[in-house]
Amino acid sequence: MKKELNLETLLTSDKLELKNLSFEQGLKLLEELVAKVEEGTLPIDSAMNAYEKGVSLIEHLQGQLNGAEEKLKILRKRSKNDSKGLVEVEEKNGEY
C-alpha cells in the first residue's frame, strides 16, 4: 500500500513519487514545505534536503502547467479550425 504524500513523508523519503500527485496537492505540499523552512527551526542538513525536495516539486508542478498549456493550445487550434469549418458549411448551405 502506498503512503499518502504529505510533508512528513516528503521530508523523510529517499525517492519522491510525484507522477500521481495532482497540481493542487503538489502546490499545497510546496506551500507547507516553504512554511516549514521559513520557520528556521530545521537543522542545516534537513533544510537543504527540504530545499532539494522543493525544487523537485517545483519542476513537477511546472511540468504539469506546461502540459496544461500545450493542451489548451491544441484545443484552441482545434476550436478555431472547427469554427472555420462551421462557417464554410453554413455558407455552402446558404445559411450564413
mmCIF file of N, CA and C in Angstrom:
data_model
loop_
_atom_site.group_PDB
_atom_site.id
_atom_site.type_symbol
_atom_site.label_atom_id
_atom_site.label_comp_id
_atom_site.label_asym_id
_atom_site.label_seq_id
_atom_site.Cartn_x
_atom_site.Cartn_y
_atom_site.Cartn_z
ATOM 1 N N MET A 1 0.839 -1.179 0.000
ATOM 2 C CA MET A 1 0.000 0.000 0.000
ATOM 3 C C MET A 1 0.889 1.249 0.000
ATOM 4 N N LYS A 2 0.566 2.181 -0.881
ATOM 5 C CA LYS A 2 1.357 3.402 -0.979
ATOM 6 C C LYS A 2 1.030 4.356 0.146
ATOM 7 N N LYS A 3 2.083 5.024 0.622
ATOM 8 C CA LYS A 3 1.869 6.074 1.610
ATOM 9 C C LYS A 3 1.356 7.314 0.897
ATOM 10 N N GLU A 4 0.434 8.007 1.553
ATOM 11 C CA GLU A 4 -0.009 9.286 1.013
ATOM 12 C C GLU A 4 1.147 10.267 1.155
ATOM 13 N N LEU A 5 1.370 11.047 0.123
ATOM 14 C CA LEU A 5 2.469 12.002 0.178
ATOM 15 C C LEU A 5 2.023 13.228 0.958
ATOM 16 N N ASN A 6 2.626 13.395 2.116
ATOM 17 C CA ASN A 6 2.385 14.581 2.928
ATOM 18 C C ASN A 6 3.743 15.167 3.283
ATOM 19 N N LEU A 7 3.744 16.232 4.046
ATOM 20 C CA LEU A 7 5.001 16.908 4.346
ATOM 21 C C LEU A 7 5.993 15.978 5.041
ATOM 22 N N GLU A 8 5.519 15.189 5.980
ATOM 23 C CA GLU A 8 6.416 14.285 6.712
ATOM 24 C C GLU A 8 7.050 13.256 5.782
ATOM 25 N N THR A 9 6.220 12.605 4.948
ATOM 26 C CA THR A 9 6.782 11.604 4.035
ATOM 27 C C THR A 9 7.655 12.263 2.971
ATOM 28 N N LEU A 10 7.313 13.467 2.578
ATOM 29 C CA LEU A 10 8.132 14.198 1.611
ATOM 30 C C LEU A 10 9.532 14.433 2.162
ATOM 31 N N LEU A 11 9.597 14.856 3.414
ATOM 32 C CA LEU A 11 10.888 15.179 4.020
ATOM 33 C C LEU A 11 11.712 13.950 4.381
ATOM 34 N N THR A 12 11.055 12.819 4.626
ATOM 35 C CA THR A 12 11.786 11.633 5.084
ATOM 36 C C THR A 12 12.024 10.593 3.993
ATOM 37 N N SER A 13 11.380 10.727 2.852
ATOM 38 C CA SER A 13 11.550 9.713 1.809
ATOM 39 C C SER A 13 12.822 9.959 1.008
ATOM 40 N N ASP A 14 13.429 8.852 0.592
ATOM 41 C CA ASP A 14 14.633 8.939 -0.236
ATOM 42 C C ASP A 14 14.277 9.221 -1.691
ATOM 43 N N LYS A 15 13.185 8.617 -2.147
ATOM 44 C CA LYS A 15 12.775 8.761 -3.538
ATOM 45 C C LYS A 15 11.364 9.334 -3.575
ATOM 46 N N LEU A 16 11.195 10.385 -4.341
ATOM 47 C CA LEU A 16 9.882 11.011 -4.456
ATOM 48 C C LEU A 16 9.082 10.376 -5.577
ATOM 49 N N GLU A 17 7.850 10.047 -5.296
ATOM 50 C CA GLU A 17 6.920 9.551 -6.302
ATOM 51 C C GLU A 17 5.921 10.671 -6.568
ATOM 52 N N LEU A 18 6.193 11.459 -7.581
ATOM 53 C CA LEU A 18 5.363 12.632 -7.839
ATOM 54 C C LEU A 18 4.404 12.446 -9.005
ATOM 55 N N LYS A 19 4.560 11.383 -9.787
ATOM 56 C CA LYS A 19 3.783 11.279 -11.021
ATOM 57 C C LYS A 19 2.273 11.226 -10.792
ATOM 58 N N ASN A 20 1.817 10.705 -9.678
ATOM 59 C CA ASN A 20 0.379 10.638 -9.404
ATOM 60 C C ASN A 20 -0.120 11.803 -8.559
ATOM 61 N N LEU A 21 0.743 12.764 -8.322
ATOM 62 C CA LEU A 21 0.404 13.911 -7.485
ATOM 63 C C LEU A 21 -0.304 14.971 -8.326
ATOM 64 N N SER A 22 -1.493 15.371 -7.909
ATOM 65 C CA SER A 22 -2.209 16.411 -8.650
ATOM 66 C C SER A 22 -1.528 17.754 -8.446
ATOM 67 N N PHE A 23 -1.836 18.688 -9.313
ATOM 68 C CA PHE A 23 -1.248 20.016 -9.201
ATOM 69 C C PHE A 23 -1.610 20.639 -7.856
ATOM 70 N N GLU A 24 -2.860 20.505 -7.472
ATOM 71 C CA GLU A 24 -3.326 21.105 -6.225
ATOM 72 C C GLU A 24 -2.630 20.494 -5.015
ATOM 73 N N GLN A 25 -2.471 19.171 -5.014
ATOM 74 C CA GLN A 25 -1.769 18.506 -3.914
ATOM 75 C C GLN A 25 -0.310 18.952 -3.857
ATOM 76 N N GLY A 26 0.318 19.033 -5.016
ATOM 77 C CA GLY A 26 1.716 19.448 -5.081
ATOM 78 C C GLY A 26 1.913 20.872 -4.610
ATOM 79 N N LEU A 27 1.003 21.744 -5.003
ATOM 80 C CA LEU A 27 1.101 23.144 -4.587
ATOM 81 C C LEU A 27 0.922 23.271 -3.079
ATOM 82 N N LYS A 28 -0.017 22.513 -2.528
ATOM 83 C CA LYS A 28 -0.235 22.532 -1.078
ATOM 84 C C LYS A 28 1.018 22.039 -0.343
ATOM 85 N N LEU A 29 1.602 20.964 -0.837
ATOM 86 C CA LEU A 29 2.834 20.442 -0.234
ATOM 87 C C LEU A 29 3.963 21.460 -0.317
ATOM 88 N N LEU A 30 4.083 22.118 -1.450
ATOM 89 C CA LEU A 30 5.135 23.117 -1.614
ATOM 90 C C LEU A 30 4.944 24.269 -0.633
ATOM 91 N N GLU A 31 3.703 24.705 -0.468
ATOM 92 C CA GLU A 31 3.424 25.785 0.490
ATOM 93 C C GLU A 31 3.782 25.363 1.910
ATOM 94 N N GLU A 32 3.439 24.116 2.277
ATOM 95 C CA GLU A 32 3.772 23.609 3.610
ATOM 96 C C GLU A 32 5.287 23.508 3.789
ATOM 97 N N LEU A 33 5.956 23.072 2.745
ATOM 98 C CA LEU A 33 7.408 22.931 2.791
ATOM 99 C C LEU A 33 8.088 24.286 2.973
ATOM 100 N N VAL A 34 7.638 25.271 2.227
ATOM 101 C CA VAL A 34 8.199 26.624 2.346
ATOM 102 C C VAL A 34 7.979 27.165 3.756
ATOM 103 N N ALA A 35 6.773 26.963 4.288
ATOM 104 C CA ALA A 35 6.475 27.442 5.644
ATOM 105 C C ALA A 35 7.397 26.777 6.668
ATOM 106 N N LYS A 36 7.630 25.476 6.492
ATOM 107 C CA LYS A 36 8.498 24.738 7.419
ATOM 108 C C LYS A 36 9.928 25.282 7.364
ATOM 109 N N VAL A 37 10.431 25.534 6.176
ATOM 110 C CA VAL A 37 11.792 26.058 6.034
ATOM 111 C C VAL A 37 11.871 27.473 6.597
ATOM 112 N N GLU A 38 10.837 28.266 6.349
ATOM 113 C CA GLU A 38 10.838 29.654 6.825
ATOM 114 C C GLU A 38 10.771 29.762 8.345
ATOM 115 N N GLU A 39 10.288 28.710 9.010
ATOM 116 C CA GLU A 39 10.279 28.713 10.482
ATOM 117 C C GLU A 39 11.692 28.874 11.026
ATOM 118 N N GLY A 40 12.652 28.353 10.287
ATOM 119 C CA GLY A 40 14.045 28.456 10.702
ATOM 120 C C GLY A 40 14.448 27.489 11.796
ATOM 121 N N THR A 41 13.650 26.460 12.027
ATOM 122 C CA THR A 41 13.948 25.512 13.103
ATOM 123 C C THR A 41 14.614 24.234 12.608
ATOM 124 N N LEU A 42 14.718 24.070 11.295
ATOM 125 C CA LEU A 42 15.324 22.855 10.756
ATOM 126 C C LEU A 42 16.846 22.936 10.831
ATOM 127 N N PRO A 43 17.476 21.827 11.180
ATOM 128 C CA PRO A 43 18.940 21.792 11.089
ATOM 129 C C PRO A 43 19.350 21.997 9.626
ATOM 130 N N ILE A 44 20.565 22.435 9.401
ATOM 131 C CA ILE A 44 21.012 22.784 8.056
ATOM 132 C C ILE A 44 20.858 21.630 7.065
ATOM 133 N N ASP A 45 21.175 20.403 7.481
ATOM 134 C CA ASP A 45 21.036 19.251 6.582
ATOM 135 C C ASP A 45 19.577 19.034 6.187
ATOM 136 N N SER A 46 18.686 19.153 7.156
ATOM 137 C CA SER A 46 17.262 18.992 6.882
ATOM 138 C C SER A 46 16.742 20.121 6.001
ATOM 139 N N ALA A 47 17.230 21.322 6.236
ATOM 140 C CA ALA A 47 16.816 22.464 5.417
ATOM 141 C C ALA A 47 17.276 22.281 3.970
ATOM 142 N N MET A 48 18.492 21.782 3.784
ATOM 143 C CA MET A 48 18.991 21.527 2.427
ATOM 144 C C MET A 48 18.186 20.426 1.751
ATOM 145 N N ASN A 49 17.846 19.391 2.500
ATOM 146 C CA ASN A 49 17.009 18.317 1.982
ATOM 147 C C ASN A 49 15.641 18.869 1.573
ATOM 148 N N ALA A 50 15.076 19.704 2.420
ATOM 149 C CA ALA A 50 13.777 20.307 2.122
ATOM 150 C C ALA A 50 13.865 21.167 0.864
ATOM 151 N N TYR A 51 14.954 21.897 0.726
ATOM 152 C CA TYR A 51 15.155 22.735 -0.454
ATOM 153 C C TYR A 51 15.204 21.872 -1.723
ATOM 154 N N GLU A 52 15.943 20.778 -1.660
ATOM 155 C CA GLU A 52 16.033 19.862 -2.806
ATOM 156 C C GLU A 52 14.665 19.293 -3.165
ATOM 157 N N LYS A 53 13.905 18.902 -2.148
ATOM 158 C CA LYS A 53 12.567 18.361 -2.397
ATOM 159 C C LYS A 53 11.664 19.446 -2.990
ATOM 160 N N GLY A 54 11.829 20.667 -2.508
ATOM 161 C CA GLY A 54 11.054 21.785 -3.044
ATOM 162 C C GLY A 54 11.350 22.029 -4.509
ATOM 163 N N VAL A 55 12.615 21.942 -4.879
ATOM 164 C CA VAL A 55 12.996 22.107 -6.287
ATOM 165 C C VAL A 55 12.345 21.012 -7.135
ATOM 166 N N SER A 56 12.347 19.785 -6.634
ATOM 167 C CA SER A 56 11.701 18.683 -7.357
ATOM 168 C C SER A 56 10.207 18.931 -7.510
ATOM 169 N N LEU A 57 9.582 19.406 -6.452
ATOM 170 C CA LEU A 57 8.154 19.725 -6.522
ATOM 171 C C LEU A 57 7.887 20.826 -7.543
ATOM 172 N N ILE A 58 8.707 21.862 -7.535
ATOM 173 C CA ILE A 58 8.536 22.966 -8.482
ATOM 174 C C ILE A 58 8.676 22.457 -9.915
ATOM 175 N N GLU A 59 9.667 21.612 -10.167
ATOM 176 C CA GLU A 59 9.848 21.056 -11.511
ATOM 177 C C GLU A 59 8.636 20.234 -11.929
ATOM 178 N N HIS A 60 8.102 19.448 -10.996
ATOM 179 C CA HIS A 60 6.916 18.637 -11.279
ATOM 180 C C HIS A 60 5.714 19.535 -11.590
ATOM 181 N N LEU A 61 5.516 20.549 -10.767
ATOM 182 C CA LEU A 61 4.391 21.462 -10.975
ATOM 183 C C LEU A 61 4.541 22.228 -12.283
ATOM 184 N N GLN A 62 5.748 22.662 -12.597
ATOM 185 C CA GLN A 62 5.991 23.375 -13.852
ATOM 186 C C GLN A 62 5.696 22.471 -15.046
ATOM 187 N N GLY A 63 6.060 21.204 -14.928
ATOM 188 C CA GLY A 63 5.748 20.242 -15.982
ATOM 189 C C GLY A 63 4.253 20.089 -16.180
ATOM 190 N N GLN A 64 3.513 20.054 -15.079
ATOM 191 C CA GLN A 64 2.059 19.956 -15.181
ATOM 192 C C GLN A 64 1.473 21.206 -15.831
ATOM 193 N N LEU A 65 1.974 22.368 -15.462
ATOM 194 C CA LEU A 65 1.499 23.613 -16.073
ATOM 195 C C LEU A 65 1.827 23.648 -17.562
ATOM 196 N N ASN A 66 3.027 23.227 -17.925
ATOM 197 C CA ASN A 66 3.408 23.196 -19.336
ATOM 198 C C ASN A 66 2.514 22.249 -20.125
ATOM 199 N N GLY A 67 2.200 21.092 -19.530
ATOM 200 C CA GLY A 67 1.305 20.138 -20.177
ATOM 201 C C GLY A 67 -0.086 20.711 -20.374
ATOM 202 N N ALA A 68 -0.587 21.404 -19.368
ATOM 203 C CA ALA A 68 -1.911 22.023 -19.473
ATOM 204 C C ALA A 68 -1.908 23.111 -20.542
ATOM 205 N N GLU A 69 -0.833 23.879 -20.604
ATOM 206 C CA GLU A 69 -0.726 24.941 -21.605
ATOM 207 C C GLU A 69 -0.725 24.354 -23.020
ATOM 208 N N GLU A 70 -0.009 23.259 -23.214
ATOM 209 C CA GLU A 70 0.020 22.609 -24.527
ATOM 210 C C GLU A 70 -1.364 22.102 -24.914
ATOM 211 N N LYS A 71 -2.078 21.513 -23.960
ATOM 212 C CA LYS A 71 -3.434 21.034 -24.239
ATOM 213 C C LYS A 71 -4.345 22.188 -24.628
ATOM 214 N N LEU A 72 -4.213 23.320 -23.930
ATOM 215 C CA LEU A 72 -5.027 24.490 -24.264
ATOM 216 C C LEU A 72 -4.721 24.997 -25.666
ATOM 217 N N LYS A 73 -3.453 25.015 -26.042
ATOM 218 C CA LYS A 73 -3.081 25.444 -27.395
ATOM 219 C C LYS A 73 -3.730 24.546 -28.436
ATOM 220 N N ILE A 74 -3.676 23.239 -28.197
ATOM 221 C CA ILE A 74 -4.276 22.281 -29.127
ATOM 222 C C ILE A 74 -5.779 22.487 -29.202
ATOM 223 N N LEU A 75 -6.421 22.654 -28.050
ATOM 224 C CA LEU A 75 -7.871 22.849 -28.030
ATOM 225 C C LEU A 75 -8.275 24.144 -28.722
ATOM 226 N N ARG A 76 -7.502 25.224 -28.493
ATOM 227 C CA ARG A 76 -7.805 26.492 -29.160
ATOM 228 C C ARG A 76 -7.662 26.358 -30.669
ATOM 229 N N LYS A 77 -6.604 25.686 -31.090
ATOM 230 C CA LYS A 77 -6.379 25.497 -32.521
ATOM 231 C C LYS A 77 -7.504 24.660 -33.118
ATOM 232 N N ARG A 78 -7.863 23.596 -32.422
ATOM 233 C CA ARG A 78 -8.946 22.737 -32.894
ATOM 234 C C ARG A 78 -10.255 23.514 -32.940
ATOM 235 N N SER A 79 -10.512 24.299 -31.911
ATOM 236 C CA SER A 79 -11.731 25.097 -31.850
ATOM 237 C C SER A 79 -11.766 26.109 -32.986
ATOM 238 N N LYS A 80 -10.637 26.745 -33.251
ATOM 239 C CA LYS A 80 -10.546 27.718 -34.338
ATOM 240 C C LYS A 80 -10.816 27.034 -35.672
ATOM 241 N N ASN A 81 -10.236 25.851 -35.870
ATOM 242 C CA ASN A 81 -10.448 25.101 -37.109
ATOM 243 C C ASN A 81 -11.887 24.636 -37.229
ATOM 244 N N ASP A 82 -12.484 24.193 -36.130
ATOM 245 C CA ASP A 82 -13.876 23.746 -36.146
ATOM 246 C C ASP A 82 -14.805 24.895 -36.490
ATOM 247 N N SER A 83 -14.551 26.069 -35.934
ATOM 248 C CA SER A 83 -15.438 27.198 -36.210
ATOM 249 C C SER A 83 -15.286 27.658 -37.652
ATOM 250 N N LYS A 84 -14.084 27.569 -38.245
ATOM 251 C CA LYS A 84 -13.906 27.902 -39.662
ATOM 252 C C LYS A 84 -14.681 26.923 -40.519
ATOM 253 N N GLY A 85 -14.598 25.649 -40.162
ATOM 254 C CA GLY A 85 -15.331 24.625 -40.900
ATOM 255 C C GLY A 85 -16.823 24.839 -40.807
ATOM 256 N N LEU A 86 -17.295 25.277 -39.659
ATOM 257 C CA LEU A 86 -18.712 25.538 -39.458
ATOM 258 C C LEU A 86 -19.162 26.692 -40.338
ATOM 259 N N VAL A 87 -18.378 27.741 -40.420
ATOM 260 C CA VAL A 87 -18.713 28.887 -41.265
ATOM 261 C C VAL A 87 -18.767 28.457 -42.718
ATOM 262 N N GLU A 88 -17.805 27.637 -43.166
ATOM 263 C CA GLU A 88 -17.795 27.172 -44.547
ATOM 264 C C GLU A 88 -19.035 26.351 -44.851
ATOM 265 N N VAL A 89 -19.439 25.479 -43.944
ATOM 266 C CA VAL A 89 -20.634 24.660 -44.140
ATOM 267 C C VAL A 89 -21.867 25.545 -44.198
ATOM 268 N N GLU A 90 -21.966 26.515 -43.307
ATOM 269 C CA GLU A 90 -23.123 27.404 -43.297
ATOM 270 C C GLU A 90 -23.190 28.216 -44.583
ATOM 271 N N GLU A 91 -22.037 28.666 -45.092
ATOM 272 C CA GLU A 91 -22.012 29.429 -46.331
ATOM 273 C C GLU A 91 -22.476 28.568 -47.497
ATOM 274 N N LYS A 92 -22.063 27.308 -47.527
ATOM 275 C CA LYS A 92 -22.461 26.400 -48.601
ATOM 276 C C LYS A 92 -23.959 26.135 -48.564
ATOM 277 N N ASN A 93 -24.520 26.078 -47.376
ATOM 278 C CA ASN A 93 -25.944 25.808 -47.220
ATOM 279 C C ASN A 93 -26.787 27.064 -47.371
ATOM 280 N N GLY A 94 -26.156 28.193 -47.597
ATOM 281 C CA GLY A 94 -26.885 29.441 -47.737
ATOM 282 C C GLY A 94 -27.455 29.952 -46.430
ATOM 283 N N GLU A 95 -26.944 29.461 -45.335
ATOM 284 C CA GLU A 95 -27.460 29.864 -44.031
ATOM 285 C C GLU A 95 -26.658 30.990 -43.435
ATOM 286 N N TYR A 96 -25.606 31.387 -44.051
ATOM 287 C CA TYR A 96 -24.741 32.393 -43.455
ATOM 288 C C TYR A 96 -25.084 33.758 -43.899
#
